[in-house]
mmCIF file with all atom_site columns, C-alpha atoms in Angstrom:
data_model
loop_
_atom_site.group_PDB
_atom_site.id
_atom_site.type_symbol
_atom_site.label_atom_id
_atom_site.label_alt_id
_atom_site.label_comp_id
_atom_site.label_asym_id
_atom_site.label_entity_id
_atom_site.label_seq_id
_atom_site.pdbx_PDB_ins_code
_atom_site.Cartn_x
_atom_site.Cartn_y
_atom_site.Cartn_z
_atom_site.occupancy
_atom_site.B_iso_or_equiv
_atom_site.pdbx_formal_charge
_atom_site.auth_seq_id
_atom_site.auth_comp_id
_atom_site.auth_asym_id
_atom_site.auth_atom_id
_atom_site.pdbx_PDB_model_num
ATOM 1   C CA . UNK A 1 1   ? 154.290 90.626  122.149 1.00 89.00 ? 397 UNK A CA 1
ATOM 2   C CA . UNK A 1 2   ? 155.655 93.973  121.319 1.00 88.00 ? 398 UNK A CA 1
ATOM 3   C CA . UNK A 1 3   ? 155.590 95.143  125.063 1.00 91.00 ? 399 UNK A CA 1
ATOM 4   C CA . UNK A 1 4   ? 157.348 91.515  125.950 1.00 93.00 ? 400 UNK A CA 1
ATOM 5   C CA . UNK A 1 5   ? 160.042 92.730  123.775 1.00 93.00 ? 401 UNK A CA 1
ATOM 6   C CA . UNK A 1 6   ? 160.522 96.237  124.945 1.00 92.00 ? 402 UNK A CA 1
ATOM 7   C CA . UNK A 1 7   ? 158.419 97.932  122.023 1.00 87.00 ? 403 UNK A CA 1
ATOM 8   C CA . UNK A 1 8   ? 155.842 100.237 122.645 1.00 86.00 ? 404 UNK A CA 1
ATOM 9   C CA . UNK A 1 9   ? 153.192 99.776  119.598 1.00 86.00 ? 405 UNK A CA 1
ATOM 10  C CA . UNK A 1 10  ? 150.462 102.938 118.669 1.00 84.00 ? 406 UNK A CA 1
ATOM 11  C CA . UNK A 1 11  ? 147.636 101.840 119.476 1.00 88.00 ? 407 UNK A CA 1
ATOM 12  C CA . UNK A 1 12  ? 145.624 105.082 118.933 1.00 90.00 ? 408 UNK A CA 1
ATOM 13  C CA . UNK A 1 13  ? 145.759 104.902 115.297 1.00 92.00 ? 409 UNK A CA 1
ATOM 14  C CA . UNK A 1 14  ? 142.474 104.115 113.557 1.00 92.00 ? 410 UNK A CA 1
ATOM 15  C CA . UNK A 1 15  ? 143.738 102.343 110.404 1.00 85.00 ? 411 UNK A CA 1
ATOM 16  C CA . UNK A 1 16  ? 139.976 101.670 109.375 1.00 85.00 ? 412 UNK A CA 1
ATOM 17  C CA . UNK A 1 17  ? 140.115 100.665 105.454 1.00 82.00 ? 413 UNK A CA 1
ATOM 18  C CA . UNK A 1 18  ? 137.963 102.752 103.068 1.00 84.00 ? 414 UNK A CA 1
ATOM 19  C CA . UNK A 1 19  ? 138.342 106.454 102.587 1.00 87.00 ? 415 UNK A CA 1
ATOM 20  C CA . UNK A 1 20  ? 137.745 108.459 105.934 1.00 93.00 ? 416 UNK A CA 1
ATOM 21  C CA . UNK A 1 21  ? 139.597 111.755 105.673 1.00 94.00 ? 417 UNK A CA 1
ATOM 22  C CA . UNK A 1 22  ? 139.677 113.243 109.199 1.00 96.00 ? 418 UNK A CA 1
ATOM 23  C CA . UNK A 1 23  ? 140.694 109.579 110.261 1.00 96.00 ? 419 UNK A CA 1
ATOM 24  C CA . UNK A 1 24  ? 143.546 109.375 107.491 1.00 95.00 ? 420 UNK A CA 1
ATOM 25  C CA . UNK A 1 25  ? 144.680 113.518 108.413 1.00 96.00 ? 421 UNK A CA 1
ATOM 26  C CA . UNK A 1 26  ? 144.281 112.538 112.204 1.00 96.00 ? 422 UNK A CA 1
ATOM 27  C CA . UNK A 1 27  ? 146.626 108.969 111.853 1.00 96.00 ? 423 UNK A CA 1
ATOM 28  C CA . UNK A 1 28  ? 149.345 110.765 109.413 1.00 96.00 ? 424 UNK A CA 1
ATOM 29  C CA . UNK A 1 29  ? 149.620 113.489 111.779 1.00 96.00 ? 425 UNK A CA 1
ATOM 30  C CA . UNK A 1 30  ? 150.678 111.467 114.785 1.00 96.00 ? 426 UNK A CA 1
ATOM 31  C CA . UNK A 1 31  ? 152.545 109.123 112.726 1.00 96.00 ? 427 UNK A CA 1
ATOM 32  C CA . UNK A 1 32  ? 154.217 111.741 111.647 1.00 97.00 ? 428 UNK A CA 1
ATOM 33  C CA . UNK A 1 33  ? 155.308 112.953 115.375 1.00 96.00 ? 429 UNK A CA 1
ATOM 34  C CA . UNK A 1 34  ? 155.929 109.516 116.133 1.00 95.00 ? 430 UNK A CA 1
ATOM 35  C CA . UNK A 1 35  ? 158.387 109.615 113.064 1.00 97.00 ? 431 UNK A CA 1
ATOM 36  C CA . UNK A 1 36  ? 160.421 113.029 114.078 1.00 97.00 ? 432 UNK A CA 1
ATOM 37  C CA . UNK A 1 37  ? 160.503 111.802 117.856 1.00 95.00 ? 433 UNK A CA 1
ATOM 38  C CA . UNK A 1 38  ? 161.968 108.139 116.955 1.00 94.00 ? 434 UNK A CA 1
ATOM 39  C CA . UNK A 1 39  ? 163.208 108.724 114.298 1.00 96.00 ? 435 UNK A CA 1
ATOM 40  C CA . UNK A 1 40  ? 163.043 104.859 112.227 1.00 95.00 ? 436 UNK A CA 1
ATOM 41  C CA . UNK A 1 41  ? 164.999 103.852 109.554 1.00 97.00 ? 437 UNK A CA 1
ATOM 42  C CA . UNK A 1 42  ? 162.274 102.235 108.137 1.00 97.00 ? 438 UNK A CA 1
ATOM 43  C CA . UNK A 1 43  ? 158.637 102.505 107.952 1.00 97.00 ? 439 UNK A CA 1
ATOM 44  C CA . UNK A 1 44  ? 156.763 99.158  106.385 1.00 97.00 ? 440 UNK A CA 1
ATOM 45  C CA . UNK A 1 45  ? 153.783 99.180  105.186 1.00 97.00 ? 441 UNK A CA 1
ATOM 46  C CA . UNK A 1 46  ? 151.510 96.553  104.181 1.00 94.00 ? 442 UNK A CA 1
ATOM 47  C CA . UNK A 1 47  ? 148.058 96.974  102.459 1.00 91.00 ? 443 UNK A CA 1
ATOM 48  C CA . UNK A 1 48  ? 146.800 100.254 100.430 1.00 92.00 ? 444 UNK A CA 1
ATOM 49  C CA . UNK A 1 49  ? 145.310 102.226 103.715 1.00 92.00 ? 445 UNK A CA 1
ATOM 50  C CA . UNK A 1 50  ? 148.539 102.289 105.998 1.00 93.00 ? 446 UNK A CA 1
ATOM 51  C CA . UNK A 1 51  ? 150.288 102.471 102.688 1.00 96.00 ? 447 UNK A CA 1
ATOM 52  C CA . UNK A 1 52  ? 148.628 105.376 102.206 1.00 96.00 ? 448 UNK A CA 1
ATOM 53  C CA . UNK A 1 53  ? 149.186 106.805 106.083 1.00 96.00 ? 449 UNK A CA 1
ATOM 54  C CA . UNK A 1 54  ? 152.736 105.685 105.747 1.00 97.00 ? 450 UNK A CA 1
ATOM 55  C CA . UNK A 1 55  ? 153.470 107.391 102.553 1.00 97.00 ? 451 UNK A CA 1
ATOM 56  C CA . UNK A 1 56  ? 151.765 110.977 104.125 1.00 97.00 ? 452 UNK A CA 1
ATOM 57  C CA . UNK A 1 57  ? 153.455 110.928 107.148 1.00 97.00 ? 453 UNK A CA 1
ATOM 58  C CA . UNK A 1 58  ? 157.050 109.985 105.855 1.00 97.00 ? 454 UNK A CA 1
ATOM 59  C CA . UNK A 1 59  ? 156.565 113.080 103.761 1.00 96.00 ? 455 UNK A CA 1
ATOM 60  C CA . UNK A 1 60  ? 155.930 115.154 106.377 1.00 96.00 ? 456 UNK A CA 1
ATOM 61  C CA . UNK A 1 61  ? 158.568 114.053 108.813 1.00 95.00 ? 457 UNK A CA 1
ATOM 62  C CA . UNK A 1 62  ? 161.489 115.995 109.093 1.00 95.00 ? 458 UNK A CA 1
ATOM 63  C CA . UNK A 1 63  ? 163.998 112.825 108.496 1.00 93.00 ? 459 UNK A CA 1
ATOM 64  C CA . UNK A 1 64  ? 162.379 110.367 105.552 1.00 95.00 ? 460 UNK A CA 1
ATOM 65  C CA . UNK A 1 65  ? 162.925 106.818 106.230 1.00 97.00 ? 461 UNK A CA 1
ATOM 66  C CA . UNK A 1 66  ? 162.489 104.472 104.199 1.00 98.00 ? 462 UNK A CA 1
ATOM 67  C CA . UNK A 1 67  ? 159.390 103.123 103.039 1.00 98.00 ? 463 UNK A CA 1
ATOM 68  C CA . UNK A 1 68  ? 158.384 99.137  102.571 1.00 98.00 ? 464 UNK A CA 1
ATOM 69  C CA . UNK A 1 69  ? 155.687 97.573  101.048 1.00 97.00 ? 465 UNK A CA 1
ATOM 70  C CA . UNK A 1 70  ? 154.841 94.445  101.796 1.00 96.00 ? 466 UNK A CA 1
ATOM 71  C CA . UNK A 1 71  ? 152.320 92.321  99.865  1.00 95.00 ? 467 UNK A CA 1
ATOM 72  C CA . UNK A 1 72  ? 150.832 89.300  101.815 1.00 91.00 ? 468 UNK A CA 1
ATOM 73  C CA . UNK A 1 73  ? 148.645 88.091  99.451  1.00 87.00 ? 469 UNK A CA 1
ATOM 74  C CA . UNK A 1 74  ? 150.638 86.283  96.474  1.00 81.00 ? 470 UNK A CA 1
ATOM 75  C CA . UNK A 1 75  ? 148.866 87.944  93.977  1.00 91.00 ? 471 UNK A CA 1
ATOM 76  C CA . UNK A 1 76  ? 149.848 91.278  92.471  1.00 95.00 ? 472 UNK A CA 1
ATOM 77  C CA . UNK A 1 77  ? 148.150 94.263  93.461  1.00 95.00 ? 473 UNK A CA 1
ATOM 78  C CA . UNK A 1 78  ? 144.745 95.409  91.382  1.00 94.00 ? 474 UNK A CA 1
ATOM 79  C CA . UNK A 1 79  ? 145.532 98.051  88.864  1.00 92.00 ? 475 UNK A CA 1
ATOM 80  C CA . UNK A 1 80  ? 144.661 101.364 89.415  1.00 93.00 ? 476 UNK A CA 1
ATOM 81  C CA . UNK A 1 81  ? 145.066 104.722 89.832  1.00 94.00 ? 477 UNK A CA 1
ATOM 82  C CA . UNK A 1 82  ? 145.373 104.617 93.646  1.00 94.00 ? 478 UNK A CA 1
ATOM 83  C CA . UNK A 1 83  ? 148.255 101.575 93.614  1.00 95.00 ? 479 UNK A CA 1
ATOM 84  C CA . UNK A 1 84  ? 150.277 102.786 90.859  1.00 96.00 ? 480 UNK A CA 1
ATOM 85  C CA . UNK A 1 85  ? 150.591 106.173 92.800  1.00 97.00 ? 481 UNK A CA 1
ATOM 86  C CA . UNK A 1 86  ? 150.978 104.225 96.017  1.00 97.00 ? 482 UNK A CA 1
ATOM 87  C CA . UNK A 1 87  ? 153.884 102.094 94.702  1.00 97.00 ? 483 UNK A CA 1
ATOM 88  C CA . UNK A 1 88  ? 155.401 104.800 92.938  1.00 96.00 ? 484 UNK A CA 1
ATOM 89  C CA . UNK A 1 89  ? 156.379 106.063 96.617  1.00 96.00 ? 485 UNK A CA 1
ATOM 90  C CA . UNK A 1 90  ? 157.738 102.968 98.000  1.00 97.00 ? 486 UNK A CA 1
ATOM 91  C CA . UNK A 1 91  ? 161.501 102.414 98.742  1.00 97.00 ? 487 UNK A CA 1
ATOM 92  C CA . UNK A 1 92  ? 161.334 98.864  98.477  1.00 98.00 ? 488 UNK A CA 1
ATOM 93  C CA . UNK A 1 93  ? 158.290 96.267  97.718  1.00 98.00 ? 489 UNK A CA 1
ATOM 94  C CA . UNK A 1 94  ? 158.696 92.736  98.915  1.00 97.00 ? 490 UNK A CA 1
ATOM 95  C CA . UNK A 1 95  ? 156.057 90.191  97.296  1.00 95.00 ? 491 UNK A CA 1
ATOM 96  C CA . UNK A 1 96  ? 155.362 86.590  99.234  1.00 91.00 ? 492 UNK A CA 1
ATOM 97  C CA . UNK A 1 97  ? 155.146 85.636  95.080  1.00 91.00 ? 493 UNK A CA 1
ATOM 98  C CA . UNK A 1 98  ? 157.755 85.373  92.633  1.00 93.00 ? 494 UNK A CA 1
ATOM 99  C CA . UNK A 1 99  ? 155.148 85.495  89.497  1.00 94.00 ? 495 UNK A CA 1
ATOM 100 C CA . UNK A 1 100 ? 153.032 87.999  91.452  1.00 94.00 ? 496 UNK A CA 1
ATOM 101 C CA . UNK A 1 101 ? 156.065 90.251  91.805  1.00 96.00 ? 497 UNK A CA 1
ATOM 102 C CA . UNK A 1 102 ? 157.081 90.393  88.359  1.00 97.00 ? 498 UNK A CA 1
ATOM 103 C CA . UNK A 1 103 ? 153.512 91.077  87.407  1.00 96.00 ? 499 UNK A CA 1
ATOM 104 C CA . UNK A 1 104 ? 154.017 93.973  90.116  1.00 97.00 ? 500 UNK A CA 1
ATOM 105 C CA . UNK A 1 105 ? 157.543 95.341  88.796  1.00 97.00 ? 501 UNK A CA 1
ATOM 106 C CA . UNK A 1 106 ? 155.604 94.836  85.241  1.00 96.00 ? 502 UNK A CA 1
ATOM 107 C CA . UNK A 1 107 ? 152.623 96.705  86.208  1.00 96.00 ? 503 UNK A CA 1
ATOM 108 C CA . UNK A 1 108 ? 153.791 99.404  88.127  1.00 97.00 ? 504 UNK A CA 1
ATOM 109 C CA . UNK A 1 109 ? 157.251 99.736  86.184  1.00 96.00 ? 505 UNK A CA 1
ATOM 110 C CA . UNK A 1 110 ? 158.878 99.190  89.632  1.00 97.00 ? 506 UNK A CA 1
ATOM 111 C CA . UNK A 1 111 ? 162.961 99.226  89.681  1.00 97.00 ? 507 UNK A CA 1
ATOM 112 C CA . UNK A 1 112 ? 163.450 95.235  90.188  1.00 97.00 ? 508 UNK A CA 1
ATOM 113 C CA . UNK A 1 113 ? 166.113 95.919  92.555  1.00 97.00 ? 509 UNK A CA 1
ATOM 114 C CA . UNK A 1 114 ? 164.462 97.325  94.769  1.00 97.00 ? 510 UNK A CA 1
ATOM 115 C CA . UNK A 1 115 ? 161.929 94.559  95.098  1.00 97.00 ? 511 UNK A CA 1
ATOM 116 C CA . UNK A 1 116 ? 162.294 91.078  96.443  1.00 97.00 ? 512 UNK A CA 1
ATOM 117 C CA . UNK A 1 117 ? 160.284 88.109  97.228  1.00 95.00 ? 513 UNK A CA 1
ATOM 118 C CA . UNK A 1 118 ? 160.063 86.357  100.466 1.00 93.00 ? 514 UNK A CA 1
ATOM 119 C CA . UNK A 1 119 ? 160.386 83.090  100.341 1.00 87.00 ? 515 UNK A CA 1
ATOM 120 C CA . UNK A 1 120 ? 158.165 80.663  102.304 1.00 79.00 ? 516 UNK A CA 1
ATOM 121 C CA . UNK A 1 121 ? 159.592 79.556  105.382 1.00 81.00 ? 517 UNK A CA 1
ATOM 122 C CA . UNK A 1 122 ? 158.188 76.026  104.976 1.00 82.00 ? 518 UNK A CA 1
ATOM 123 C CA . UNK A 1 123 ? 160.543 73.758  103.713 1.00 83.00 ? 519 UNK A CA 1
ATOM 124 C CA . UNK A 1 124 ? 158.060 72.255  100.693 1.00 79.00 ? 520 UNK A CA 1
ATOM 125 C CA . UNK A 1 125 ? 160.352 69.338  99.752  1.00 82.00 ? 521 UNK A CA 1
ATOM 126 C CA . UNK A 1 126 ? 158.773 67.584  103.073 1.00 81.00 ? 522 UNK A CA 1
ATOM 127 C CA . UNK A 1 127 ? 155.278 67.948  101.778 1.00 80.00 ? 523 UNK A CA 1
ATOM 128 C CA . UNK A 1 128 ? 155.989 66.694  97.844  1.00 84.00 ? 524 UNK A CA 1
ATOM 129 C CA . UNK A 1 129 ? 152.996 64.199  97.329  1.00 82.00 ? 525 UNK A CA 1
ATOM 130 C CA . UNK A 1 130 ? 154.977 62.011  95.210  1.00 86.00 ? 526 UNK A CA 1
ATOM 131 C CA . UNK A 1 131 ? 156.890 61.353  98.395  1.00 84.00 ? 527 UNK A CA 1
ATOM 132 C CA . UNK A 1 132 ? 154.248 60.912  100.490 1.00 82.00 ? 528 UNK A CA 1
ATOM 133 C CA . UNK A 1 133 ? 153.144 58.029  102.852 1.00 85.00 ? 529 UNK A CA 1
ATOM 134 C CA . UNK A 1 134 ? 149.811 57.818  102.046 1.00 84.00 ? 530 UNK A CA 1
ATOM 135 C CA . UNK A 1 135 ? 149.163 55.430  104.017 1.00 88.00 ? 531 UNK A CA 1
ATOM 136 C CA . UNK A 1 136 ? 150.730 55.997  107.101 1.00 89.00 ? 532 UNK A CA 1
ATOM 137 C CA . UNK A 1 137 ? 149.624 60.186  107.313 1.00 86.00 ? 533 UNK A CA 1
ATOM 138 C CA . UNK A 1 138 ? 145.928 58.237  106.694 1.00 90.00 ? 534 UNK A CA 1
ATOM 139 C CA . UNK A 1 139 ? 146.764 56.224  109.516 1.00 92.00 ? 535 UNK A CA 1
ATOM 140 C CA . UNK A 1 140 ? 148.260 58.768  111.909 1.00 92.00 ? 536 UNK A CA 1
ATOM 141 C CA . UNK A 1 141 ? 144.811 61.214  111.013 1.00 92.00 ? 537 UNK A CA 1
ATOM 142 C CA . UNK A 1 142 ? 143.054 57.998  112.422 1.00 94.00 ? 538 UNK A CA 1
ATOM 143 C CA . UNK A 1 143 ? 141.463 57.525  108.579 1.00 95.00 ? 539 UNK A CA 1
ATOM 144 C CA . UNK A 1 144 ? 140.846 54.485  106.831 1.00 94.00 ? 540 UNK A CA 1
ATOM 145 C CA . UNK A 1 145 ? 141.190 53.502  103.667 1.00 91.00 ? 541 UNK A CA 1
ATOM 146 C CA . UNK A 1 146 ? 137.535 54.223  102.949 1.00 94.00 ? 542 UNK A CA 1
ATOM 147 C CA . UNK A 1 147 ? 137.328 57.840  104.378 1.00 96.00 ? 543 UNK A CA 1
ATOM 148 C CA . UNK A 1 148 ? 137.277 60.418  101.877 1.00 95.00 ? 544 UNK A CA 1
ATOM 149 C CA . UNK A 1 149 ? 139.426 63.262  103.619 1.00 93.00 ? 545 UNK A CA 1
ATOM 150 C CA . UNK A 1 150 ? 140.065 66.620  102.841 1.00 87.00 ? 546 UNK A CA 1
ATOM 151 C CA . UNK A 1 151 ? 140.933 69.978  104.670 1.00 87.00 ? 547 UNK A CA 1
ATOM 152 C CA . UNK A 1 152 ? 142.276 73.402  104.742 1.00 85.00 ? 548 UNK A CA 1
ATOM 153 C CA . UNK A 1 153 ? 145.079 75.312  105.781 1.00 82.00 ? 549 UNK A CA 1
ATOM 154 C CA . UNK A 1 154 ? 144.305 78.984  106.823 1.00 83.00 ? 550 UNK A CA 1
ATOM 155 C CA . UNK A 1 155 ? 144.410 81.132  110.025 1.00 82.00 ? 551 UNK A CA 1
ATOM 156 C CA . UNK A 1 156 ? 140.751 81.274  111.300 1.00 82.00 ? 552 UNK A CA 1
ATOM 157 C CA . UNK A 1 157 ? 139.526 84.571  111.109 1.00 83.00 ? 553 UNK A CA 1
ATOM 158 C CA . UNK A 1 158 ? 135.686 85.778  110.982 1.00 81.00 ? 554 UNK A CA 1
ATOM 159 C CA . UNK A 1 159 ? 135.928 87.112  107.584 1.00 83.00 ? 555 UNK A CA 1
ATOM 160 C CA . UNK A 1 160 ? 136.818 83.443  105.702 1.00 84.00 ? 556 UNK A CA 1
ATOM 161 C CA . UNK A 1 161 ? 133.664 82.181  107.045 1.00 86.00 ? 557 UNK A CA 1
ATOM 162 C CA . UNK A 1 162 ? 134.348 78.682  108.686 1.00 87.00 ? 558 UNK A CA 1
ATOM 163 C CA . UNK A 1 163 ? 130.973 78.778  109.966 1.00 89.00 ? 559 UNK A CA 1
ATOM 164 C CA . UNK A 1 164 ? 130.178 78.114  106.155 1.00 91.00 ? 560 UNK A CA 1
ATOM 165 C CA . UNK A 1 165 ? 132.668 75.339  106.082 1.00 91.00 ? 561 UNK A CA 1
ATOM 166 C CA . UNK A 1 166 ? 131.243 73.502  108.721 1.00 92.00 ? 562 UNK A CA 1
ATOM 167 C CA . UNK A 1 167 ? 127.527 73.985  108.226 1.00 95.00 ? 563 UNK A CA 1
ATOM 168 C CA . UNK A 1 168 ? 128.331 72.792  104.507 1.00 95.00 ? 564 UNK A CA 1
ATOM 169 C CA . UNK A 1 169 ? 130.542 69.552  105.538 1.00 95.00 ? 565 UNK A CA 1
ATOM 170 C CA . UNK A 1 170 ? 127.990 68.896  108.276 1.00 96.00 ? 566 UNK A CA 1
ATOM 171 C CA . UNK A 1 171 ? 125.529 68.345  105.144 1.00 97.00 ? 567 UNK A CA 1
ATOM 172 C CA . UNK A 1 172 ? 127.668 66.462  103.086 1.00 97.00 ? 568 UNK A CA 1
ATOM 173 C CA . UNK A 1 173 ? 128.834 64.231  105.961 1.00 97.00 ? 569 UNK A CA 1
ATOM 174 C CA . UNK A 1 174 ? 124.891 63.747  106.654 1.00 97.00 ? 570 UNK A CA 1
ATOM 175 C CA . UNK A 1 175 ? 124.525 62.227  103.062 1.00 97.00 ? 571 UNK A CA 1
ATOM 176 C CA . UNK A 1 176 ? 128.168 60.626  103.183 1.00 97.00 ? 572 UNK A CA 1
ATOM 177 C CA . UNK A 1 177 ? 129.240 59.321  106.505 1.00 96.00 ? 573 UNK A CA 1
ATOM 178 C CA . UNK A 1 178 ? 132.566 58.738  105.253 1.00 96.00 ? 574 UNK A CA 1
ATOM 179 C CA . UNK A 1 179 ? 133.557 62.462  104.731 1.00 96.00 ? 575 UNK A CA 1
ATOM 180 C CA . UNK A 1 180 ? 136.053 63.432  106.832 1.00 96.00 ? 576 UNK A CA 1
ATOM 181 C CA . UNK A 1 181 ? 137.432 67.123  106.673 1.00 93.00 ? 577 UNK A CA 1
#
């Protein structure tokens, strides 16, 4: 998508989490050069390891943009040593959490101007349950009254396991054939 749009993207970054120090000295260095030859205004960062990457190579370039953090996850960041160093160097910090950011600005004594949250981009008054058509979203999911529904929301990724989902609502479905999921 980044090529579509006339962006080229590094690509030969390694970005690996965990603590690999040749790999972290060989990524700030040519972020670094990629900083002093583009020269960005900004530089946005958004978990601990390209945090850290970012914040080492914005140092060393010869024109400091600004650095962004970015925290996807809705709840504040763990404590620690590592973090409250981390944060300490951002610009800005932008949380997708109003309660997790104030823990954040709390936590890390971050200046609360700088930070800001993101608000969702779903409009959540459409999906207020005491609104709801119970009846009819049953009806459009093909359910009737007697099916016992539930589901998930979540991009599908390896990590959150859906092979676990599906084994376990395969079991329950054999003991209750009106599960739906």
């Amino acid at each position: 998508k980044a090529r579509e749009r006339g962006l080229a993207p590094l690509t030969d970054l390694h970005l690996r989490p965990g603590f690999h120090p040749l790999e972290i000295a060989q990524d700030t260095s040519k972020l670094a050069a990629w900083l002093d030859a583009n020269r960005p205004d900004i530089v946005h960062v958004h978990n601990s390891h390209d945090h850290l990457i970012g914040v080492l190579a914005v140092r060393r370039a010869a024109r400091r943009p600004v650095l962004v953090r970015t925290n996807h996850k809705g709840a504040p960041l763990p404590r620690g040593r590592g973090n409250r160093w981390l944060m300490k160097q951002a610009d800005a910090y932008m949380s997708f959490s109003k309660t997790g950011l104030a823990e954040d600005i709390r936590r890390f004594r971050l200046n609360a101007a700088a930070c800001s949250v993101i608000h969702t981009a779903v409009d959540l008054a459409l999906f207020d349950p005491a609104k709801a058509d119970r009846a009819a979203g049953r009806s459009a999911l093909g359910l009737a009254p007697e099916h016992i529904a539930f589901g998930i929301v979540a991009r599908i990724q390896r990590h959150r396991k859906w092979h676990e989902l599906l084994a376990g609502f395969k079991q329950a479905h054999a003991r209750n054939p009106m599960l739906r999921l």
